[in-house]
Short mmCIF file of C-alpha atoms in Angstrom, two decimals:
data_model
loop_
_atom_site.label_atom_id
_atom_site.label_comp_id
_atom_site.label_asym_id
_atom_site.label_seq_id
_atom_site.Cartn_x
_atom_site.Cartn_y
_atom_site.Cartn_z
CA MET A 13 -22.13 -46.12 51.09
CA SER A 14 -23.94 -49.10 49.68
CA THR A 15 -22.29 -50.78 46.70
CA SER A 16 -25.38 -50.32 44.52
CA LEU A 17 -25.13 -46.56 45.00
CA GLU A 18 -28.66 -46.37 46.24
CA ILE A 19 -28.37 -43.32 48.48
CA LYS A 20 -30.23 -43.74 51.79
CA VAL A 21 -31.80 -40.42 52.75
CA LEU A 22 -32.99 -38.91 56.02
CA ILE A 23 -35.23 -35.82 55.90
CA VAL A 24 -34.73 -33.50 58.88
CA GLU A 25 -37.48 -30.88 58.71
CA ASP A 26 -40.12 -29.75 61.22
CA ASP A 27 -42.59 -28.33 58.68
CA LEU A 28 -44.99 -31.12 57.69
CA MET A 29 -45.77 -29.52 54.35
CA ILE A 30 -42.08 -29.31 53.42
CA GLN A 31 -41.62 -32.90 54.57
CA ARG A 32 -44.32 -33.97 52.14
CA ILE A 33 -42.87 -31.92 49.28
CA LEU A 34 -39.38 -33.34 49.82
CA THR A 35 -40.78 -36.87 50.00
CA GLU A 36 -42.60 -36.43 46.69
CA PHE A 37 -39.56 -34.81 45.07
CA LEU A 38 -37.32 -37.71 46.13
CA LYS A 39 -39.66 -40.22 44.48
CA LYS A 40 -38.97 -38.55 41.13
CA ILE A 41 -35.18 -38.92 41.31
CA LYS A 42 -33.55 -42.29 40.70
CA GLY A 43 -30.77 -43.42 43.00
CA TYR A 44 -32.27 -42.15 46.27
CA THR A 45 -34.31 -44.01 48.88
CA LEU A 46 -36.03 -42.29 51.80
CA VAL A 47 -35.39 -44.26 54.99
CA GLY A 48 -36.65 -41.82 57.61
CA VAL A 49 -38.04 -38.43 58.58
CA ALA A 50 -37.14 -36.50 61.73
CA SER A 51 -38.93 -33.38 62.93
CA ASP A 52 -36.48 -32.17 65.59
CA TYR A 53 -32.80 -32.13 66.50
CA VAL A 54 -32.83 -34.93 69.08
CA SER A 55 -34.83 -37.42 66.99
CA ALA A 56 -32.59 -36.70 63.99
CA LYS A 57 -29.48 -37.39 66.06
CA ASN A 58 -30.98 -40.60 67.47
CA PHE A 59 -31.96 -41.78 63.99
CA ILE A 60 -28.44 -41.19 62.67
CA GLU A 61 -26.95 -43.13 65.58
CA SER A 62 -29.25 -46.11 65.06
CA THR A 63 -29.75 -46.31 61.29
CA ALA A 64 -27.39 -46.53 58.32
CA ILE A 65 -27.88 -43.48 56.10
CA ASP A 66 -25.81 -41.75 53.43
CA PHE A 67 -27.45 -38.38 52.95
CA VAL A 68 -29.44 -35.81 54.94
CA LEU A 69 -31.86 -33.21 53.61
CA LEU A 70 -31.36 -30.79 56.47
CA ASP A 71 -33.26 -27.74 57.67
CA ILE A 72 -31.36 -25.29 59.89
CA TYR A 73 -33.92 -24.12 62.44
CA LEU A 74 -35.24 -27.16 64.28
CA PRO A 75 -36.98 -27.74 67.61
CA GLY A 76 -34.22 -28.55 70.09
CA GLY A 77 -31.25 -27.33 68.07
CA LEU A 78 -29.76 -26.10 64.83
CA GLY A 79 -29.20 -28.12 61.68
CA ILE A 80 -25.75 -26.55 61.37
CA ASP A 81 -24.84 -27.99 64.78
CA LEU A 82 -26.16 -31.39 63.69
CA LEU A 83 -23.94 -31.24 60.61
CA LYS A 84 -21.00 -30.24 62.81
CA TRP A 85 -21.71 -33.22 65.08
CA ILE A 86 -21.82 -35.56 62.05
CA ARG A 87 -18.35 -34.33 61.06
CA GLN A 88 -17.01 -34.71 64.61
CA GLN A 89 -18.30 -38.28 64.66
CA GLU A 90 -16.52 -38.89 61.33
CA ARG A 91 -19.63 -40.44 59.86
CA ALA A 92 -19.74 -41.00 56.08
CA ILE A 93 -22.86 -38.87 55.71
CA ASP A 94 -23.32 -35.89 53.41
CA ALA A 95 -25.91 -33.16 53.76
CA LEU A 96 -27.89 -30.82 51.54
CA LEU A 97 -29.13 -27.83 53.52
CA ILE A 98 -32.63 -26.57 52.71
CA THR A 99 -33.52 -23.43 54.64
CA ALA A 100 -35.00 -19.95 54.60
CA ASP A 101 -31.76 -18.60 56.11
CA ASN A 102 -30.00 -16.62 53.38
CA ARG A 103 -27.31 -15.03 55.56
CA SER A 104 -23.77 -15.30 54.25
CA GLU A 105 -22.40 -16.31 57.65
CA THR A 106 -24.75 -19.31 57.76
CA LEU A 107 -23.72 -20.33 54.26
CA GLU A 108 -20.07 -20.01 55.30
CA LYS A 109 -20.63 -22.35 58.25
CA ALA A 110 -22.44 -24.83 56.03
CA MET A 111 -19.53 -24.87 53.60
CA ARG A 112 -17.03 -25.21 56.45
CA PHE A 113 -18.81 -28.32 57.70
CA GLY A 114 -18.99 -29.84 54.23
CA ALA A 115 -22.56 -29.25 53.01
CA VAL A 116 -22.75 -30.45 49.40
CA ASP A 117 -25.24 -27.72 48.47
CA TYR A 118 -27.46 -25.04 49.97
CA LEU A 119 -31.03 -24.38 48.82
CA ILE A 120 -33.07 -21.34 49.86
CA LYS A 121 -36.77 -21.90 50.55
CA PRO A 122 -38.92 -21.77 48.54
CA PHE A 123 -36.98 -23.75 45.96
CA ARG A 124 -37.79 -25.25 42.57
CA PHE A 125 -37.86 -28.96 41.85
CA SER A 126 -35.44 -28.43 38.95
CA ARG A 127 -32.86 -26.90 41.33
CA PHE A 128 -33.37 -29.68 43.88
CA GLN A 129 -33.06 -32.31 41.16
CA GLU A 130 -29.90 -30.71 39.83
CA ALA A 131 -28.26 -30.81 43.26
CA LEU A 132 -29.08 -34.48 43.83
CA LYS A 133 -28.11 -35.60 40.33
CA ARG A 134 -24.80 -33.79 40.57
CA TYR A 135 -24.11 -35.43 43.94
CA LEU A 136 -24.98 -38.88 42.56
CA ILE A 137 -22.60 -38.38 39.62
CA LYS A 138 -19.77 -37.48 42.00
CA LYS A 139 -20.42 -40.48 44.24
CA ALA A 140 -20.57 -42.82 41.24
CA GLN A 141 -17.26 -41.53 39.88
CA LEU A 142 -15.58 -41.87 43.26
CA HIS A 143 -17.09 -45.33 43.73
CA ASN A 144 -15.89 -46.64 40.36
CA LYS A 145 -12.30 -45.38 40.54
CA ILE A 146 -9.77 -46.56 43.08
CA MET A 147 -7.01 -44.30 41.77
CA MET A 148 -7.74 -40.78 40.52
CA ASP A 149 -5.63 -38.77 38.10
CA GLN A 150 -5.69 -34.98 37.87
CA GLU A 151 -8.18 -34.99 35.00
CA ASN A 152 -10.64 -37.07 37.04
CA ILE A 153 -10.24 -34.74 40.00
CA ASP A 154 -10.74 -31.65 37.85
CA GLN A 155 -13.97 -33.10 36.43
CA LEU A 156 -15.29 -33.75 39.93
CA MET A 157 -14.41 -30.28 41.14
CA ARG A 158 -16.07 -28.67 38.14
CA LEU A 159 -19.34 -30.39 39.05
CA ASN A 160 -19.55 -28.03 42.01
CA GLN A 161 -19.31 -25.03 39.69
CA ASN A 162 -21.88 -26.27 37.15
CA LEU A 163 -24.87 -24.40 38.59
CA THR A 164 -27.15 -23.29 35.79
CA TYR A 165 -30.30 -21.34 36.55
CA GLU A 166 -31.07 -17.65 36.20
CA GLU A 167 -31.43 -15.50 39.31
CA SER A 168 -34.32 -13.59 37.77
CA THR A 169 -36.11 -16.84 36.98
CA ASN A 170 -35.70 -18.02 40.57
CA GLN A 171 -37.01 -14.70 41.91
CA THR A 172 -40.16 -15.00 39.79
CA PHE A 173 -40.76 -18.52 41.08
CA GLU A 174 -40.22 -17.38 44.67
CA SER A 175 -42.59 -14.42 44.25
CA ILE A 176 -45.39 -16.72 43.08
CA MET A 177 -44.64 -19.23 45.83
CA VAL A 178 -44.71 -16.57 48.57
CA PHE A 179 -47.97 -15.12 47.22
CA LEU A 180 -49.64 -18.54 47.27
CA GLN A 181 -48.27 -19.42 50.71
CA LYS A 182 -49.64 -16.21 52.22
CA ASN A 183 -53.05 -16.91 50.69
CA GLY A 184 -52.98 -20.66 51.13
CA ASN A 185 -56.72 -21.18 51.61
CA GLN A 186 -57.69 -19.31 48.45
CA SER A 187 -57.55 -20.27 44.78
CA TYR A 188 -56.43 -17.93 42.00
CA THR A 189 -56.32 -17.84 38.23
CA SER A 190 -53.00 -17.22 36.51
CA SER A 191 -54.33 -13.80 35.46
CA GLU A 192 -55.08 -12.82 39.06
CA ILE A 193 -51.63 -13.87 40.21
CA ALA A 194 -49.96 -12.13 37.28
CA LYS A 195 -51.81 -8.88 38.04
CA SER A 196 -50.91 -9.03 41.75
CA LEU A 197 -47.21 -9.60 41.03
CA GLY A 198 -46.84 -7.42 37.95
CA ILE A 199 -45.79 -10.22 35.62
CA SER A 200 -47.30 -11.53 32.39
CA ARG A 201 -50.14 -14.04 32.48
CA ILE A 202 -48.16 -16.43 30.27
CA THR A 203 -45.21 -16.34 32.69
CA ALA A 204 -47.48 -16.92 35.69
CA ARG A 205 -49.24 -19.83 33.97
CA ARG A 206 -45.93 -21.47 33.00
CA TYR A 207 -44.68 -21.41 36.59
CA LEU A 208 -48.04 -22.54 37.98
CA GLU A 209 -48.08 -25.52 35.62
CA GLU A 210 -44.57 -26.44 36.75
CA MET A 211 -45.63 -26.12 40.40
CA GLU A 212 -48.61 -28.36 39.74
CA ASN A 213 -46.36 -31.01 38.18
CA ASP A 214 -44.07 -30.76 41.20
CA GLY A 215 -46.98 -31.20 43.62
CA ILE A 216 -46.65 -27.70 45.10
CA VAL A 217 -50.06 -26.42 43.98
CA VAL A 218 -53.32 -28.12 43.10
CA LEU A 219 -55.35 -27.26 40.01
CA GLU A 220 -59.08 -26.72 40.51
CA LEU A 221 -61.64 -26.22 37.75
CA ALA A 222 -64.30 -23.56 38.34
CA TYR A 223 -67.38 -24.02 36.17
CA GLY A 224 -69.40 -20.88 35.49
CA GLY A 225 -72.39 -20.36 33.25
CA VAL A 226 -71.17 -20.46 29.65
CA GLY A 227 -67.78 -21.23 28.18
CA ARG A 228 -64.72 -23.09 29.37
CA PRO A 229 -64.06 -23.59 33.09
CA LYS A 230 -61.46 -21.42 34.80
CA ASN A 231 -58.20 -22.94 35.98
CA LEU A 232 -57.71 -22.04 39.64
CA TYR A 233 -54.49 -22.74 41.53
CA ARG A 234 -54.26 -23.28 45.26
CA PHE A 235 -51.19 -23.83 47.42
CA LEU A 236 -51.08 -27.45 48.57
CA GLY A 237 -51.17 -27.76 52.34
CA GLY A 238 -53.30 -24.76 53.21
CA ARG A 239 -52.26 -21.56 54.91
CA ASN A 240 -48.65 -21.25 56.04
CA GLU A 241 -48.64 -19.93 59.61
CA ASN A 242 -44.88 -19.29 59.75
#
């Protein structure tokens, strides 16, 4: 770990769109520097062996191997590298393996920037506290352990976000108004617009203005990156 606590990050993800989203998200969070991107198991392993890194944003299903196995290998090598798993795998047995091999957090795709930011900020706080204290008393330890339990976002809120994200991914080449999305998903237009504005700020969707005959232009939202073929 560098003394300045600038966390050096490797992204391990085969989806180019997710790579771009993670890269943009990292730029918004102080304390983290992206030093590399790997699209498969072997190149990720080679990068770790040749480059000093502190942290991995790790997908599970990769060409050439599993992210879980890469995390296991990191532990076997006793490298001072932590990992945040970002995956569509929501099986409890996979989560259990991730915890066993020391994953600092586990995000289910599609995920919100606020949740991603929370995970990285919490990790940075822990590293800073460990870095600044040579000797720890029980109170310090309790504070660090409580950081792992301080997860604050509503399940229903996350489900709404995911529903909108999945809808846009499946129709990636088309643009929709907030009213059209709200009607398709059975949610209010105000709720849909709020999430779409957040997604635009996070670089997940792009806002397009459609000019008709008379009146204000329509706000149309399109998933950034085009149609998802997965």
